[in-house]
XYZ file of C-alpha atoms in Angstrom:
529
model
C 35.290 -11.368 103.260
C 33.370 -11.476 99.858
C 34.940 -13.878 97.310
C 35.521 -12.073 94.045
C 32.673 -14.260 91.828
C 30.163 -13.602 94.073
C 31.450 -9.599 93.969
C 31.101 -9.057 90.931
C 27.923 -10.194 90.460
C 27.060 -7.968 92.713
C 28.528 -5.053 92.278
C 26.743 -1.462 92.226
C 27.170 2.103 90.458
C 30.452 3.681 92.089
C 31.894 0.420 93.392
C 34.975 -0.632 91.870
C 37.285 -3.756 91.473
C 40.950 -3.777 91.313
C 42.540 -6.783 89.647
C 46.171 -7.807 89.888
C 47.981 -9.979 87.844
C 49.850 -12.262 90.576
C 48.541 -13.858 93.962
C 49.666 -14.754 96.846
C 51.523 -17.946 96.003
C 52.170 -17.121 92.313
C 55.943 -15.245 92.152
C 55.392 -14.531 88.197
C 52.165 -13.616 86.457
C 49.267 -15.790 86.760
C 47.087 -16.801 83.952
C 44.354 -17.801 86.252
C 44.039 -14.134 87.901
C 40.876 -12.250 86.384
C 43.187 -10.045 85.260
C 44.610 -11.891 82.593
C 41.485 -13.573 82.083
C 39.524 -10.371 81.523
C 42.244 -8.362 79.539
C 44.743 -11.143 77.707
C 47.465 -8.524 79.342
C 50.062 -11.326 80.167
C 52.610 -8.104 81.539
C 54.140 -9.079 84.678
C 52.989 -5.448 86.076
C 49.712 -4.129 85.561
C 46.811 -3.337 87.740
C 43.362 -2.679 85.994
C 39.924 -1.293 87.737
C 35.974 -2.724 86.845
C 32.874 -1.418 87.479
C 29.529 -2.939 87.621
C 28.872 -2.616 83.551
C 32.370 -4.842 82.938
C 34.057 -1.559 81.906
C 38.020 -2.278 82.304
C 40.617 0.361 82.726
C 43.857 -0.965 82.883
C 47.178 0.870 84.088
C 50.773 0.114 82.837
C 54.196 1.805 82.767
C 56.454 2.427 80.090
C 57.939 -0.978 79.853
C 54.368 -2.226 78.848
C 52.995 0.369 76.650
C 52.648 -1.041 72.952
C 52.245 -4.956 74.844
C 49.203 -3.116 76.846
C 47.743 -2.270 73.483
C 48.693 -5.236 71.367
C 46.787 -7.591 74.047
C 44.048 -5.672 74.864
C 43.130 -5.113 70.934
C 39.317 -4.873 69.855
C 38.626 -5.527 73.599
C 36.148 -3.419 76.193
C 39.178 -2.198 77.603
C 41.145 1.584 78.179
C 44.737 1.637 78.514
C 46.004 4.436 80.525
C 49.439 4.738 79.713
C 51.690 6.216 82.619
C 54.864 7.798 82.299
C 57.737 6.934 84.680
C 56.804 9.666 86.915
C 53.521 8.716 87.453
C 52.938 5.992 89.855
C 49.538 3.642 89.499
C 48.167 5.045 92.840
C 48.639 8.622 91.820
C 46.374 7.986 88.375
C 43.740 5.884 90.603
C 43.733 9.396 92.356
C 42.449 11.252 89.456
C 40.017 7.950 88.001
C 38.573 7.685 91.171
C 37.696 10.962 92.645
C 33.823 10.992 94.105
C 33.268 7.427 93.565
C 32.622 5.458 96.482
C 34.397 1.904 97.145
C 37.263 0.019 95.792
C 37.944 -3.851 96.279
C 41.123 -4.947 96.412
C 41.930 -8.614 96.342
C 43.654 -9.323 99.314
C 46.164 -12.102 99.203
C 48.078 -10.286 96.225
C 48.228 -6.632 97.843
C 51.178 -6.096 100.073
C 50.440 -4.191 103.072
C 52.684 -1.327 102.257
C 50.904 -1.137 98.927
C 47.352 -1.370 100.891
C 48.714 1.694 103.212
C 49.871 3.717 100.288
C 46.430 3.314 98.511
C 44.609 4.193 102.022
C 46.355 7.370 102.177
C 46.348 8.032 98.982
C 42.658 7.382 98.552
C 41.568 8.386 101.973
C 38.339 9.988 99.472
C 37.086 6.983 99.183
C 35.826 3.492 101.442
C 38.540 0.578 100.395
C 37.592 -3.169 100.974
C 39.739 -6.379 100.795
C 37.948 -8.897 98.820
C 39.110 -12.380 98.326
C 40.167 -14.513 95.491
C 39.421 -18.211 94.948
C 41.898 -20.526 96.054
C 43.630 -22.505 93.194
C 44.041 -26.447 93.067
C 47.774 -27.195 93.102
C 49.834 -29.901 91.942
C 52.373 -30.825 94.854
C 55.294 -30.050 93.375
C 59.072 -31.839 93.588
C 61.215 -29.827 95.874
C 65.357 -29.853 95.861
C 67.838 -28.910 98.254
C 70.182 -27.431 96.866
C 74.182 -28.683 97.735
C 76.311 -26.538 100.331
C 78.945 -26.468 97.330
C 76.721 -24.356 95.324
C 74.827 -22.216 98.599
C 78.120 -21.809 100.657
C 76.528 -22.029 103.610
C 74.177 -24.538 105.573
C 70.093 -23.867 106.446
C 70.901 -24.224 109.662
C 73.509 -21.356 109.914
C 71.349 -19.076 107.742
C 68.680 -19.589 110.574
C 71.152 -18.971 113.035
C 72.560 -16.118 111.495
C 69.135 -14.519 111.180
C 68.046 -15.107 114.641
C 70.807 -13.115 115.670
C 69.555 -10.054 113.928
C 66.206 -10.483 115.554
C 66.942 -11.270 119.037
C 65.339 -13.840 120.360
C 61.484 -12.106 118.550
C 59.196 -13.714 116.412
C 59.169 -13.747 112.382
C 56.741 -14.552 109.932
C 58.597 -15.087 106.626
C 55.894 -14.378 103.862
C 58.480 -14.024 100.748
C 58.874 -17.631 98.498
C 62.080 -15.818 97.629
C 63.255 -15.545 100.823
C 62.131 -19.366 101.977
C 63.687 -20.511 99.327
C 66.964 -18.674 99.853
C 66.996 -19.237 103.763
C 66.247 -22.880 103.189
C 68.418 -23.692 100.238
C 65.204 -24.979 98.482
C 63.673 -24.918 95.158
C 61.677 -26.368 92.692
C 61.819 -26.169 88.867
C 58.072 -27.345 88.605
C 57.180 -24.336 87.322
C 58.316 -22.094 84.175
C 60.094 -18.935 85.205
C 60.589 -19.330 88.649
C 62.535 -22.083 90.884
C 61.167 -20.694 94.658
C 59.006 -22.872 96.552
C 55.464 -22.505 97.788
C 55.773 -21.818 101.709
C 56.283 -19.919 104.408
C 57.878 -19.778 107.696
C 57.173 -18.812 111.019
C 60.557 -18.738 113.212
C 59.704 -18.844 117.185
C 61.921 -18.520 120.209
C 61.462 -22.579 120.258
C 60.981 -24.047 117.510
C 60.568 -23.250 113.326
C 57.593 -24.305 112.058
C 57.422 -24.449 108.191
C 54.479 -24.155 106.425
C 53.463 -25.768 102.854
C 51.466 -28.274 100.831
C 54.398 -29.835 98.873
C 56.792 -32.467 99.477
C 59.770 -31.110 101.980
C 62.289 -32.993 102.498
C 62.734 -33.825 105.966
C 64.881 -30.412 107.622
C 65.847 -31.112 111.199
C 64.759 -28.643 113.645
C 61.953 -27.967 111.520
C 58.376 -28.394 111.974
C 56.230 -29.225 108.883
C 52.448 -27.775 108.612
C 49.872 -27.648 105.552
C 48.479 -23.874 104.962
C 45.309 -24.617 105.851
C 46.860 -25.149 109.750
C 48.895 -21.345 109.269
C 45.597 -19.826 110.589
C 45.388 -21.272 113.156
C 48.864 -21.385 114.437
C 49.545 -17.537 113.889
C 46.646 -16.913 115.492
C 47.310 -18.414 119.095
C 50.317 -16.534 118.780
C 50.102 -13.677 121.873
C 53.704 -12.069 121.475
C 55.224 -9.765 118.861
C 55.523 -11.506 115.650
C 57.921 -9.327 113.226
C 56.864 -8.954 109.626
C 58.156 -7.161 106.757
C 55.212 -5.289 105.126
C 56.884 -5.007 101.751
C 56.176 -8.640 101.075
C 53.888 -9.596 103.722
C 49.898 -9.852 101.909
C 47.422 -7.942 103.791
C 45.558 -11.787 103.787
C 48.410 -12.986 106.087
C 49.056 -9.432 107.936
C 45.236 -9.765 109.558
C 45.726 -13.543 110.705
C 48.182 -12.183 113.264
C 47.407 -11.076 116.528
C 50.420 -8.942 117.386
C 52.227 -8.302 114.139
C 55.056 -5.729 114.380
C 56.592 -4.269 111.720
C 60.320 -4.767 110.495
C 62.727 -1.792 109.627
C 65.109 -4.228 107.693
C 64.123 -7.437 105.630
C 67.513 -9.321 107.181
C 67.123 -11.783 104.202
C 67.070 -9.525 101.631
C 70.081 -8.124 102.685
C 71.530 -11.241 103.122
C 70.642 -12.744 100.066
C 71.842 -9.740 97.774
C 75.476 -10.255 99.270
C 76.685 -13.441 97.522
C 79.129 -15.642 99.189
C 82.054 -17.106 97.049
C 80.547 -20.498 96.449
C 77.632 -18.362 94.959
C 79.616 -16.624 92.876
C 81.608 -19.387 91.372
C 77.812 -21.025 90.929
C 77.028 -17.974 88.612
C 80.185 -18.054 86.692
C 79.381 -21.837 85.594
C 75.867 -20.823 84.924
C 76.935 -17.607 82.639
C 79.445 -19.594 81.096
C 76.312 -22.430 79.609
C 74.445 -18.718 79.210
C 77.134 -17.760 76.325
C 77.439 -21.394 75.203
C 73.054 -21.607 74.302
C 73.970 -18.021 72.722
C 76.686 -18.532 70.465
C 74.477 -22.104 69.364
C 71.655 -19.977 68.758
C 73.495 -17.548 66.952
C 74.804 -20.079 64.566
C 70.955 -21.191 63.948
C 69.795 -17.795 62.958
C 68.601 -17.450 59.155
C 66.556 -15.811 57.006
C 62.464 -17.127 56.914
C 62.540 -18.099 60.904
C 59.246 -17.114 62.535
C 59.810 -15.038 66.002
C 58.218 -18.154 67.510
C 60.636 -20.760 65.714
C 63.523 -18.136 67.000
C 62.635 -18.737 70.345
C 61.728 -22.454 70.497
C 65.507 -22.569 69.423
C 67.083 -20.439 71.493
C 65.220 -22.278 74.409
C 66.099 -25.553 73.096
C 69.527 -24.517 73.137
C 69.189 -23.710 76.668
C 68.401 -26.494 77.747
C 71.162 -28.703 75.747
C 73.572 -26.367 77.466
C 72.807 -27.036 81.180
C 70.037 -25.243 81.928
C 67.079 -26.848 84.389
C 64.717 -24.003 82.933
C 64.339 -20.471 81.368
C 64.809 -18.287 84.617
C 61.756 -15.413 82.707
C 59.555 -15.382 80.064
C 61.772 -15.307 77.208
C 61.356 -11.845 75.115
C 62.428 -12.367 71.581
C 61.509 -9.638 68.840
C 61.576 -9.183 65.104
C 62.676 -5.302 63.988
C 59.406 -3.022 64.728
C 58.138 -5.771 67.454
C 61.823 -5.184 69.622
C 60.215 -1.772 70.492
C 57.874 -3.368 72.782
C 59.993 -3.742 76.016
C 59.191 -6.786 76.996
C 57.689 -8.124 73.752
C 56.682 -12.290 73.779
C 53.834 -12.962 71.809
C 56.058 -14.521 69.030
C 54.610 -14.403 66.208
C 54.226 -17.374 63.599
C 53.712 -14.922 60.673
C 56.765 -12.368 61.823
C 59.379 -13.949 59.683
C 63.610 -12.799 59.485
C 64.511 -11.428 56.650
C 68.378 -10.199 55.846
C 68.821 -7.096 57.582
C 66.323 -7.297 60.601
C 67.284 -7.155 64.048
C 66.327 -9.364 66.613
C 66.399 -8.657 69.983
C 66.739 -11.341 72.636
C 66.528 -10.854 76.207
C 66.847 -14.241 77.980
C 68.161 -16.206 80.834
C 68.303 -19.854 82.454
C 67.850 -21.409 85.989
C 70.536 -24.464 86.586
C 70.600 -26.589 89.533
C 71.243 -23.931 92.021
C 68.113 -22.040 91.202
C 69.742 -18.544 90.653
C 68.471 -16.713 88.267
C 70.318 -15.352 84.544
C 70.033 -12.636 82.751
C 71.088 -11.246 79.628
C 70.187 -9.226 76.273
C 71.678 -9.226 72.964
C 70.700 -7.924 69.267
C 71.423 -10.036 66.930
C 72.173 -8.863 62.890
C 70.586 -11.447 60.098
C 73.377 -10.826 57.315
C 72.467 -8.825 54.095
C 73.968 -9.875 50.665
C 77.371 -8.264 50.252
C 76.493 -5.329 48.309
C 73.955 -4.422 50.731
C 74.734 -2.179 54.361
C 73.006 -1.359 57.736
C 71.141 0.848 58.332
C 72.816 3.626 59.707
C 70.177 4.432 61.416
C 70.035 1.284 63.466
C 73.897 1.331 63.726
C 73.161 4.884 65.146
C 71.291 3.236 67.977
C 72.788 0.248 68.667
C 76.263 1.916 69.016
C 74.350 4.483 71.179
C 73.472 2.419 73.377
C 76.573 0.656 73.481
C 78.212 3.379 74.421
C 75.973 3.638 77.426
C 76.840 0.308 78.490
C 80.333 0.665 78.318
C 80.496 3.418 80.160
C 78.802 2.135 82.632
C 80.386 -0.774 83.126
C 84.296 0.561 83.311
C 83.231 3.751 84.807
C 84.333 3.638 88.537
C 81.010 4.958 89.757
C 79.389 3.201 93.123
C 76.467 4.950 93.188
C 73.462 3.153 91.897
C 71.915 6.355 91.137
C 74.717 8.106 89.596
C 75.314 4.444 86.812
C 71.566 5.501 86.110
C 71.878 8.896 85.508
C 75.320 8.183 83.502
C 73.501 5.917 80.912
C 70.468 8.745 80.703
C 73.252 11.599 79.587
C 74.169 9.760 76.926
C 71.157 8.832 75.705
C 69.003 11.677 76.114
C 69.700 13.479 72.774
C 68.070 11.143 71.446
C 64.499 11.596 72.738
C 63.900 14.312 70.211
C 63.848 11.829 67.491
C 61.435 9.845 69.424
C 63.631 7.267 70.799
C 63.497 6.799 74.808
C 64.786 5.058 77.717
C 62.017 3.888 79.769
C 62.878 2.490 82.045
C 65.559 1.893 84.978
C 69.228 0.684 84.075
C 69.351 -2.037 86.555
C 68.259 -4.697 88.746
C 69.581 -6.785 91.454
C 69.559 -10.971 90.259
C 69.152 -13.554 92.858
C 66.926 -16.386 93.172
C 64.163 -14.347 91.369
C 65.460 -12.512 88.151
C 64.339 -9.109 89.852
C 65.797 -8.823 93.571
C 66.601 -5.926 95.683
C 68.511 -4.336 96.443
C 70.483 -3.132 94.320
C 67.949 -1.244 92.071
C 69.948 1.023 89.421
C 67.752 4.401 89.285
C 67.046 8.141 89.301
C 64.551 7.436 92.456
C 66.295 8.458 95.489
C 64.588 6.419 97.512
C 66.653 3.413 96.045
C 69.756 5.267 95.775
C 72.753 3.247 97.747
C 76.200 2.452 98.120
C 76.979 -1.167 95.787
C 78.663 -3.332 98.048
C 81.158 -6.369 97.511
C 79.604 -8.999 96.015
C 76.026 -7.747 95.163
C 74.752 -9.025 92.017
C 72.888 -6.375 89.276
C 72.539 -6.105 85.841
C 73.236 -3.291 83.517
C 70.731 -2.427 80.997
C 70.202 0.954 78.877
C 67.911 0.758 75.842
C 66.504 3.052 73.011
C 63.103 2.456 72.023
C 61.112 3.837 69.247
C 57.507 2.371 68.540
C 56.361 1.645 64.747
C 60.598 1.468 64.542
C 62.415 -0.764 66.318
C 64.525 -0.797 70.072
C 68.106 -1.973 70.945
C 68.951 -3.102 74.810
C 72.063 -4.490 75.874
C 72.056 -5.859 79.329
C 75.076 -7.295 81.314
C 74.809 -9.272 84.727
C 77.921 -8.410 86.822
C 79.052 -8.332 89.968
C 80.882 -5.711 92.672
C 83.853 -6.543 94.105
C 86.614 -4.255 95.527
C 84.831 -1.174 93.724
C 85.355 -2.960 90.752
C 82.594 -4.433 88.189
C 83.089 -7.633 87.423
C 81.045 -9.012 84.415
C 79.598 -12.999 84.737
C 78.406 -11.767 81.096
C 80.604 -12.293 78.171
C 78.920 -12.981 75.419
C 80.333 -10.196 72.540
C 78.400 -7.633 70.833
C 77.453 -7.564 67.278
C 80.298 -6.131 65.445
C 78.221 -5.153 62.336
C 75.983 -3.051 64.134
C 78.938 -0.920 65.391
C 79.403 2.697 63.965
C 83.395 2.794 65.393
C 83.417 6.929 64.318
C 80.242 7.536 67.143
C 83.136 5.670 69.687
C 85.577 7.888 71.618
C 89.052 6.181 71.548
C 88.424 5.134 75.118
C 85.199 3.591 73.949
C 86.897 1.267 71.401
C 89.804 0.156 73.563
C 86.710 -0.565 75.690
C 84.848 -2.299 73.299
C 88.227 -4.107 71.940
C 88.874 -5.076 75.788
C 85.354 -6.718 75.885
C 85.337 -8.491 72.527
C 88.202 -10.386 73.312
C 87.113 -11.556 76.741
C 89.934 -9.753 78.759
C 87.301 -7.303 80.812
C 87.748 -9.463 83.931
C 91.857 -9.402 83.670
């Protein structure tokens, strides 16, 4: 298999290269990918095509619009910007038609994603390349305690051997690893999962990494440069899920067989009650960093000297790490979704907005999430704009609802949030993108996933962790999301949020009565009674 250098210097007319911006080992976006290298797009979802003159196309969704642009300014580079009906594959469809071969880096394409694009581009010859290994640091690894994970590695094992029946697995996912191992590291920004993976056998475990383990009885400890060999002396069955499986790791095995349920997925999105209680501590120092930071905000702050507080904060109150790239935004810069280039020049001034969407890992290495706007006072004789109240209240209106409304229904909370928002589109102001997200270990876990696609569509169940987050976005303007973390329990919400929302952003007259018992329930931190 061709190593990328050496393909692109040798790459002819109608051959093409895709880039992604993770790899294999690298759970949030990698700096040293040539995507980010070629582009300065730092988005944590993006895929961008070369050809042999250096000309980049890159693709994005709606969350990445306006940070697609901003990044890729004055550079050799064409954003297509896709719509949230338009998937990446389909508009590689259209780009590529009649051309002749696309590359795709291997060890950061999942194999369902490498059978979508064969069908999709069945026009066209498609060739995993590979990318250059990168020199790690070996990095400290911590068990987490049984008061925080509820339950034992051992028993997790157990439990999952159950579902499988005696077969092989090959455990690609460093989210599932970590989860099944109780095992993390905070080594790295934004993410506490641990480089490895596991191969589970009728006889023994085998675990496979270049960091420090500590010792795990009944587990077997390898490097990654022995996984090749091992998987491949393998002669029975070994189950895989292809949804996080690389198609790298898929062709080292023999036999592989695919999996019709990732067993710890599911069991990771239903949260025991030590877990629980381990979120409500770590909410709890969530609100505390918020309310500090809140105190700190002040006219002539720079969006980067807003953040280096809010993060300092963060840390005073508990936290091991920020659990995401932080996205803070000054008024026209909160339009960009997930906005975190920080400016040194953007500076507060009385009446801006700033919108702050934000969240910690503490020592169990779950992650947090929340976002709030936040109001820089005016002078007395000076008022909102009722414009912005417009919005904010807006979309505070879709999060209410949301939250007391005794819906189930992932898709029907999404669709909810989209009725009440969609009058607004006309004025240029849109929602784009879903209204939720399951949190576990990585900020972004599924399932739950709160959307229109049907394909995600399910029935919440007790204890499954998901945030709820509608938004208004207008570029040139300025956006407003509010996002929640809560839980489901006895078809109830149950919020592990409580920060309170900023009262002088409120227009009370847009509020139903319902709405402001609601919102009266909420500010004074009785919503869980």
């Amino acid at each position: 298999m061709k190593k990328y250098d050496d393909l692109v210097k040798n790459l002819k007319n109608d051959e093409y290269i895709l880039l992604k911006s993770k790899d294999d080992l690298t759970f949030e976006h990698n700096k040293n990918t040539p995507l980010y290298k070629l582009t300065g797009f730092s988005g944590t979802a993006g895929e961008a095509i070369i050809d042999n003159k250096s000309k980049i196309t890159l693709f994005v969704d709606p969350r990445y619009h306006i940070q697609a642009d901003n990044e890729t300014k004055d550079k050799y580079i064409d954003v297509i910007k896709l719509d949230m009906q338009t998937s990446a594959v389909q508009a590689f469809k259209t780009f590529l038609e009649n051309k002749k071969v696309l590359y795709i880096p291997s060890k950061s394409t999942r194999l369902s994603y490498f059978n979508i694009l064969q069908k999709a581009l069945s026009f066209i010859k498609i060739i995993p390349y590979d990318t250059e290994d990168e020199m790690e640091n070996l990095a400290n690894i911590e068990e987490i305690s049984l008061e925080i994970s509820g339950m034992p590695y051992s028993k997790k094992i157990e439990k999952l051997k159950n579902k499988i029946k005696g077969q092989n697995l090959f455990v690609s996912s460093l989210e599932d690893v970590s989860y099944i191992l109780n095992l993390r590291s905070f080594d790295i920004k934004n993410t506490s999962v641990i480089k490895a993976k596991l191969l589970i056998l009728e006889n023994k475990t085998i675990l496979f990494s270049n960091d420090k383990i500590p010792v795990l009885k009944g587990i077997e400890k390898q490097p990654f440069n022995k996984m090749k060999t091992v998987l491949s002396k393998i002669e029975t069955p070994v189950l895989i899920d292809e949804n996080t499986i690389s198609l790298n790791d898929y062709n080292l095995i023999k036999n592989p067989k695919k999996l019709r349920t990732n067993h710890i997925a599911k069991m990771a999105s239903i949260k025991n009650s030590a877990e629980i209680e381990h979120y409500k501590n770590a909410f709890k120092k969530l609100d505390d960093a918020l309310f500090a930071f809140q105190k700190r905000i002040k006219p002539g702050l720079s969006e980067l000297a807003l953040k280096e507080i809010f993060e300092e904060e963060l840390i005073k109150k508990g936290a091991k790490s920020t659990s995401f790239k932080t996205i803070l935004a000054i008024g026209e810069n909160s339009s960009s979704i997930h906005y975190s280039s920080y400016s040194k020049d953007k500076t507060l001034k009385e009446g801006d907005i700033i919108l702050l969407d934000c969240g910690g890992y503490y020592e169990g290495g779950y992650a947090t999430d929340i976002t709030r706007v936040f109001f820089c006072p005016l002078k007395p004789n000076k008022s909102v704009p009722e414009k912005i109240k417009e919005i904010y209240t807006a979309v505070l209106k879709a999060q209410l609802n949301c939250f007391f409304a005794d819906l189930n229904q992932t898709m029907e909370l999404d669709f909810l949030a989209r009725k009440i928002l969609k009058k607004y589109e006309k004025e240029g102001f849109t929602f784009p993108h879903s209204l939720g997200h399951g949190v576990g270990i990585p900020v972004h876990q599924a399932p739950p996933t709160l959307t229109l696609n049907p394909k995600y569509n399910i029935k919440l169940k007790n204890n499954m962790i998901f945030t709820i987050e509608p938004g208004l976005y207008k570029e040139g303007e300025f956006g407003v999301r509010l996002e929640n973390t809560v839980y489901f329990h006895n078809n109830k919400k149950i919020t592990l949020s409580k920060f309170p929302y900023e009262e002088n952003l409120v227009n009370y007259d847009m509020l139903t009565k319902k709405e402001q018992k609601w919102l009266k329930i909420w500010q004074e931190g009785k919503m869980n009674d």
